[in-house]
Amino acid sequence: MSESLLEVTGLGVRFGTPDGEVSAVQDLNFEVSAGECLGIVGESGSGKSQSVLSLLGLLADNGRASGCAHFGGRDLLALSAAELAAVRGAQIAMVFQDPMTALNPYLSIGSQMSLVLRRHEQLSPRAARDRCTEMLTSVNISDAANRLDSFPHELSGGQRQRVMIAAALLCRPRLLIADEPTTALDVTVQAQILALISQLREQFDTAVLLITHDLGVVAGHCDRVLVMEQGQRRDYGGVKEIFTTPAHDYTRRLLAAVPRIDAPGRQALPDTVDELLAVQDLSVSFRLPPLRWPGRARELRAVDDISFALAAGETLGVVGESGCGKSTLARAVLRLVPPGAGRVSLLGRELLPLQGESLRAARRDLQVVFQDPLASLDPRMTVRDIVAEPLESFQPELDRDSVTARVAELLGRVGLEAAHLNRYPHEFSGGQSQRIGIARALICAPKLVICDEAVSALDVSVQAQIIDLLLDLQQELGLALIFIAHDLAVVRQISHRVLVMYLGRAVELAAANELYERPRHPYTRALLQAVPIPDPDLERGRERQLLSGDVPSPLQPPSGCAFRTRCSFADARCAAERPVLHELHGGLVACHRAEEI
Amino acid sequence: MNRPAEIVAPPGRSLWSDAWRVLRRNRAAMTALLLLATMTLLVIVGPWLSAFSFDATDWDRISEPPSLASGHWFGTDALGRDLFVRTLYGGRISLLVGAVATAVSLLIGISYGAIAGYVGGRVDQVMMRIVDILYALPFMFLVILLMVLFGRNIVLIFFAIGAINWLDMARIVRGQAMSLRSKEYVEAARAGGVRTGRIIFRHIVPNLLGVVIVYATLTVPQVILVESFLSFLGLGVQEPMTSWGALVNEGAQELENAPWMLLFPATWLALTLFCFNFVGDGLRDALDPRDRQG
Amino acid sequence: MAAPQNQPVLRFAVQRLLGAIPTLLVLIALAFFLIRLAPGGPFDSEKQLPPEIETKLRAAYNLDDPLPMQLGRYLLNIAQGDFGPSFQYRDFTVSELIATGFPVSLRLGSLAMAIALLLGITAGTLAALRQNRPADYTIMGAAMTGISIPNFVLAPLLVLVFAVWLGWLPAGGLGDGSLRYLVLPVIALALPQVAYIARLTRGSMIEVLRSPFIRTARAQGLATHTIILRHALKPALLPVVSYLGPALAAIITGSVVVEQIFGVPGLGRFFVQGALNRDYTLVMGVVVFYGSLIIALNFIVDLVYGWLDPRLRQV
């Protein structure tokens, strides 16, 4: 074991609020050795971020830290504000979650980076610029010298996070703190960024403190792990030890709750089941105003020629990275966006031509649960009114008491209490709010529920409960589900069949287990490889081919196969001819070269 | 039927009751509110209780300084009229204009903004282009022109001032309506088969109300200010009726001989504006969801 | 991205220029019809003119033509920069009157605006940095007082205190044109704006200081003054910049009153007197002049806005 770089003992963080003091972190002990990577894992509210922010004096104004944090022979918590500022950025640097907001949109990235060097190393503007160019090159940003004059909005999400990392490493800090550095990024980009951090850790001999909620990320990249819950240390040790023989019950529960992409999911339903929903050649386009005036309006094809069918009681998972059109697909089926071309029929009835009252009536069989549990509940209505609303609109003849009774019954079914009836949404946690949303979706006993990223905003343990609830309800009520998510592991858990989308198009549609075990499309394959597995041995032994670059803009999709710009198998035909979905080994795949691969 | 015997549900904390709690804790805003209520009451009932009439000249007491003994608490003006009663009368006009002109501007602004925001598309573009054009006009000049040319008429004042102030309201309401329209809970309501009228009534309007209340509170002082400005220029209500602006103007002319003629009405005017601004600020803190924690 | 910067700016300028035309037309038409449709005429106020002279005068000013024709002729004239002769000041053209009054108003207004920006932004930033502490309460209390005392109240109060009671400064006029005469009118114009800008700056600065990129800057160990000046000031100034359009309009209308109270021979009095005397051409001239001024200033404000926010540049 090498020398200890940072030694934290008895760390406590408290916040003063109008309702009294709240303790966020209690008696936390850990250390980071030179060059190692320590992972801090925990769910939201576990105090993982606050504990590192407190070390650097970055707590909100009402926060207070206590304890000791020895770094380079000094106690960080005892330093004056000026002394601490001299450490920040020079010896300890930080990378934050969302590179879009963590970079200043009003300054060129060159100026933002130079300010750091001019502060800590008193470099001349020219020398600072040269160092920034060099550093941008090290984080694999091409044409670095010119990129310095770009503004953050001109870069893609992945590039922005590279810039953040470059800015953090400018002064060769001995410790890099990365606070959920990939949570805001797509999974293929996450894999690139994590690989970059690991590579730079060796290159610059920097220790890394990686804060994350994702146990898969920890398994692949950390040497040692600290598990936190409710502001306290639950587990602390080597990464293999934590995953194989966790000491604390909480860690065991956490590990059990994490969905694994390598865990077998549900078997496909037999073909004999009745068809409930049929979607044929569905397309949705949005017209965007011209970039400059006068000019031609731009067309964004959010959903491009999608077809699938769904049986009663079946779950179809829809996966893809941001901008792939999966949410628009949901809204198009729900008729929440103006319908484009194609056909959608539910129980044999065509939905797209419906208007006004007939459309309203058709909606009874078709409900939705949205991603952001709080945003999908009207803040000024009580839980009773929110859940009752669809029932009152479809069965206005019901009297108030029986509606309330129905609501109370359903609240019980989704794991809430009748006592919650008169509460308002802001009094509930994320998981509880999502239960309210599910109750609202179920109150009219629909045939099909579309879950649009319904568990993405929730912590793993809550996520697992909601998934279980959905599975139970499906069993009990014979519901069909369209389950849209960017998290491939969750989708495997709940889906019978899975549809993979890329830039508005379907690239693969197959039975879940088949698709996860034998992906036919190169994109599906890359996507699956990028998802981390919460098992250190497996994760480190995996062979991966990382996709390069980010998803292209859906405004200007590549010609032919949309994926060809990032595909290692692409040839001339892929650029010229658009592949269509065709059958291959029982599944459907849209790739010219699927057979060879 | 197996209905639960009794559904016991304790009342929850609505956003309105939360806002009221926040507002009550804001001492400056509560003081201002109390002061405003007192001043409004005084302005309404004060003149009836006073021994003097607002237009009666006391020939023995022209330009007399304030004195408790004579009963002219604020002194008298150059025509020997009691300044206390005149100040209260001026307050009646100023507050009335404040209320009515604000109502006019809210009415125009909310309907215009709500239509543009909810209908959207081309209609919205045209409507907002019109607002942009109107924004660039020096409205104050047009109002002055209007008052000069068509004579001083209190109804004209209401509408002229209301017509200047609706532009901001329209923009704010439009922005809110547009963002509310794409909120997930509105989408959920549409998916739940709720009719458009009901969506507007139950989801859009209540969530718009906070902003409208805050903005209305901040419009009242602006409107009072415009009216006072017109009166100051001699374009407001006609003698012997008066308003705070007109009184300030008279006071400014008698500055060297009778400074109280300036000081009293000026203080009342400033105090009223001050209170409205404080209440508006307090309401914004209480109703603005951005700053709410927990 | 790397395209030459001046081309979009040029296109933007042309676009805005074209966009200003309907605005100006609406303004001119509004003012024109308002004046013509109102009861009374330009020659009412004088001693009864012999009918034949009045007829001649009306003919000379083309007052008997149909209104649309008069408007058309007027538009043609101002397109050539000719606002016509004043009805009241018969020896002067409207352009000449504007040329005498405007420099005075401009001097007052720009001084007041400069002071308002400097003091307002500084005070607002200080208050934001000391949020919810005594310094903040003091500054914001003063600012609240400032926006609650309109300039037509403030101006006579200033005269009362500094000219009448203390006798430090002259009560009015421009005197020998020295700075002493400008102090009170400029303060009366500037103070309410200082207060408003301070409140605006404080609000936006607090919001900017809460944003994640400021936390990044702090995590980089930058000094507070670097964070404020290099990172926070630009975004915090955006609301102030968009307020500048209305603020300039407010200073201009404010100067109507302030000029009247302090007896300063600026442009404002021409407008009020012109309106009272029904001096059609003078009032129209002043309205069109101010309207164009506001449009031009709004254009500059938009340019500054684009300069501050890089995201608006490429569009």
XYZ file of N, CA and C in Angstrom, chain B residues 70-161:
276
model
N -55.228 74.699 15.068
C -56.208 75.189 14.099
C -57.039 74.054 13.515
N -56.594 72.812 13.714
C -57.299 71.693 13.127
C -56.808 71.363 11.734
N -56.007 72.260 11.143
C -55.415 71.960 9.839
C -54.110 71.209 10.069
N -54.241 69.899 10.246
C -53.074 69.100 10.654
C -51.950 69.144 9.624
N -52.322 69.198 8.340
C -51.295 69.256 7.286
C -51.112 70.680 6.771
N -51.746 71.669 7.445
C -51.692 73.036 6.948
C -52.728 73.266 5.864
N -52.644 74.447 5.227
C -53.581 74.767 4.151
C -52.806 75.173 2.915
N -53.504 75.176 1.766
C -52.820 75.536 0.538
C -53.015 77.004 0.212
N -52.574 77.417 -0.981
C -52.591 78.827 -1.346
C -54.014 79.356 -1.438
N -54.992 78.497 -1.500
C -56.382 78.932 -1.534
C -57.053 78.726 -0.183
N -56.244 78.386 0.834
C -56.784 78.220 2.175
C -57.584 76.943 2.357
N -57.368 75.978 1.494
C -58.093 74.711 1.645
C -57.291 73.772 2.541
N -58.023 72.948 3.289
C -57.364 72.068 4.246
C -56.594 70.976 3.511
N -55.302 70.894 3.770
C -54.446 69.980 3.004
C -54.643 68.528 3.416
N -55.054 68.308 4.687
C -55.271 66.933 5.146
C -56.402 66.293 4.330
N -57.512 67.014 4.242
C -58.643 66.468 3.500
C -58.297 66.352 2.024
N -57.575 67.341 1.519
C -57.208 67.286 0.103
C -56.274 66.096 -0.176
N -55.378 65.828 0.754
C -54.489 64.687 0.562
C -55.279 63.383 0.532
N -56.254 63.280 1.462
C -57.072 62.064 1.470
C -57.886 61.950 0.183
N -58.456 63.095 -0.268
C -59.209 63.069 -1.519
C -58.327 62.677 -2.693
N -57.124 63.237 -2.699
C -56.172 62.882 -3.750
C -55.893 61.398 -3.721
N -55.797 60.860 -2.495
C -55.547 59.434 -2.340
C -56.668 58.604 -2.928
N -57.916 59.079 -2.751
C -59.049 58.346 -3.320
C -58.851 58.195 -4.823
N -58.551 59.312 -5.463
C -58.389 59.272 -6.922
C -57.216 58.359 -7.284
N -56.081 58.556 -6.599
C -54.889 57.782 -6.962
C -55.120 56.288 -6.797
N -55.717 55.905 -5.651
C -55.940 54.474 -5.416
C -56.985 53.915 -6.375
N -58.011 54.733 -6.661
C -59.053 54.276 -7.586
C -58.444 54.028 -8.969
N -57.649 55.001 -9.417
C -56.993 54.826 -10.712
C -56.105 53.587 -10.657
N -55.390 53.440 -9.547
C -54.519 52.274 -9.403
C -55.291 50.983 -9.575
N -56.442 50.883 -8.913
C -57.210 49.645 -8.966
C -57.829 49.426 -10.343
N -58.515 50.469 -10.856
C -59.248 50.271 -12.108
C -58.295 50.071 -13.281
N -57.255 50.909 -13.369
C -56.354 50.786 -14.509
C -55.610 49.451 -14.466
N -55.278 48.979 -13.247
C -54.639 47.670 -13.153
C -55.591 46.591 -13.649
N -56.854 46.714 -13.242
C -57.832 45.722 -13.690
C -57.934 45.739 -15.213
N -57.962 46.944 -15.791
C -58.039 47.040 -17.249
C -56.827 46.358 -17.887
N -55.640 46.652 -17.356
C -54.446 46.093 -17.991
C -54.371 44.578 -17.785
N -54.868 44.101 -16.637
C -54.880 42.649 -16.422
C -55.827 41.971 -17.401
N -57.004 42.591 -17.558
C -58.014 42.012 -18.423
C -57.464 41.857 -19.847
N -56.916 42.954 -20.360
C -56.368 42.888 -21.726
C -55.180 41.935 -21.762
N -54.266 42.118 -20.818
C -53.024 41.360 -20.848
C -53.247 39.871 -20.713
N -54.111 39.468 -19.781
C -54.313 38.033 -19.557
C -55.001 37.395 -20.750
N -56.064 38.054 -21.269
C -56.748 37.419 -22.401
C -55.808 37.318 -23.597
N -55.109 38.410 -23.867
C -54.215 38.419 -25.031
C -53.125 37.359 -24.879
N -52.473 37.365 -23.701
C -51.374 36.438 -23.475
C -51.828 34.994 -23.460
N -52.987 34.732 -22.843
C -53.452 33.358 -22.744
C -53.804 32.808 -24.119
N -54.437 33.651 -24.947
C -54.790 33.188 -26.293
C -53.516 32.887 -27.083
N -52.586 33.848 -27.077
C -51.351 33.642 -27.839
C -50.625 32.397 -27.352
N -50.537 32.246 -26.039
C -49.769 31.139 -25.489
C -50.437 29.796 -25.692
N -51.744 29.740 -25.541
C -52.383 28.435 -25.631
C -52.628 28.019 -27.076
N -52.975 28.985 -27.931
C -53.205 28.638 -29.333
C -51.871 28.351 -30.029
N -50.896 29.224 -29.763
C -49.559 28.989 -30.299
C -49.495 29.145 -31.810
N -48.408 28.646 -32.386
C -48.243 28.632 -33.838
C -48.233 30.010 -34.467
N -48.867 30.100 -35.617
C -48.825 31.343 -36.380
C -49.564 32.476 -35.667
N -50.695 32.145 -35.059
C -51.458 33.151 -34.325
C -50.563 33.813 -33.286
N -49.839 32.965 -32.570
C -48.942 33.453 -31.534
C -47.881 34.369 -32.133
N -47.309 33.940 -33.249
C -46.249 34.748 -33.867
C -46.754 36.134 -34.233
N -47.926 36.192 -34.858
C -48.476 37.482 -35.272
C -48.782 38.336 -34.047
N -49.433 37.726 -33.041
C -49.815 38.492 -31.859
C -48.586 39.061 -31.147
N -47.541 38.241 -31.087
C -46.357 38.714 -30.366
C -45.578 39.757 -31.177
N -45.660 39.644 -32.496
C -45.022 40.659 -33.335
C -45.684 42.016 -33.086
N -47.020 41.986 -32.923
C -47.740 43.230 -32.639
C -47.268 43.808 -31.305
N -47.125 42.934 -30.320
C -46.658 43.410 -29.015
C -45.264 44.033 -29.148
N -44.405 43.385 -29.945
C -43.060 43.932 -30.140
C -43.118 45.338 -30.711
N -43.987 45.522 -31.708
C -44.102 46.854 -32.324
C -44.566 47.861 -31.279
N -45.590 47.475 -30.515
C -46.127 48.406 -29.521
C -45.083 48.750 -28.459
N -44.238 47.762 -28.139
C -43.209 47.999 -27.118
C -42.283 49.149 -27.503
N -42.039 49.278 -28.801
C -41.059 50.278 -29.232
C -41.659 51.675 -29.288
N -42.971 51.803 -29.030
C -43.585 53.131 -29.110
C -43.359 53.902 -27.815
N -43.102 55.186 -27.921
C -43.023 56.002 -26.700
C -44.425 56.292 -26.207
N -44.986 55.330 -25.468
C -46.384 55.396 -25.087
C -46.726 56.613 -24.244
N -45.786 56.963 -23.380
C -46.031 58.084 -22.480
C -46.389 59.330 -23.281
N -45.703 59.503 -24.410
C -45.979 60.681 -25.228
C -47.387 60.617 -25.800
N -47.752 59.415 -26.231
C -49.080 59.273 -26.816
C -50.159 59.536 -25.769
N -49.909 59.080 -24.538
C -50.899 59.313 -23.489
C -50.997 60.798 -23.185
N -49.838 61.452 -23.093
C -49.854 62.893 -22.847
C -50.648 63.591 -23.951
N -50.358 63.172 -25.181
C -51.044 63.748 -26.324
C -52.552 63.552 -26.200
N -52.907 62.311 -25.851
C -54.304 61.954 -25.704
C -54.981 62.854 -24.671
N -54.316 63.048 -23.528
C -54.912 63.822 -22.456
C -55.048 65.280 -22.864
N -54.004 65.796 -23.554
C -54.048 67.192 -23.968
C -55.191 67.392 -24.962
N -55.279 66.490 -25.921
C -56.181 66.707 -27.036
C -57.633 66.441 -26.681
N -57.860 65.401 -25.875
C -59.248 65.034 -25.625
C -59.739 65.486 -24.256
N -58.932 66.275 -23.582
C -59.390 66.799 -22.309
C -59.193 65.801 -21.198
N -59.261 66.310 -19.973
C -58.989 65.433 -18.839
C -60.265 64.759 -18.433
N -60.206 63.461 -18.534
C -61.413 62.690 -18.326
C -60.967 61.435 -17.602
N -61.584 61.161 -16.451
C -61.049 60.096 -15.607
C -61.181 58.725 -16.275
N -62.240 58.527 -17.057
C -62.395 57.251 -17.748
C -61.275 57.073 -18.765
N -60.978 58.189 -19.440
C -59.886 58.158 -20.411
C -58.571 57.804 -19.727
N -58.395 58.338 -18.510
C -57.176 58.039 -17.760
C -57.069 56.542 -17.493
N -58.180 55.950 -17.024
C -58.168 54.517 -16.750
C -57.666 53.739 -17.961
N -58.312 54.037 -19.097
C -58.024 53.204 -20.256
C -56.660 53.504 -20.843
N -56.301 54.792 -20.826
C -54.991 55.148 -21.374
C -53.894 54.443 -20.592
N -54.000 54.476 -19.249
C -52.951 53.868 -18.434
C -52.996 52.349 -18.525
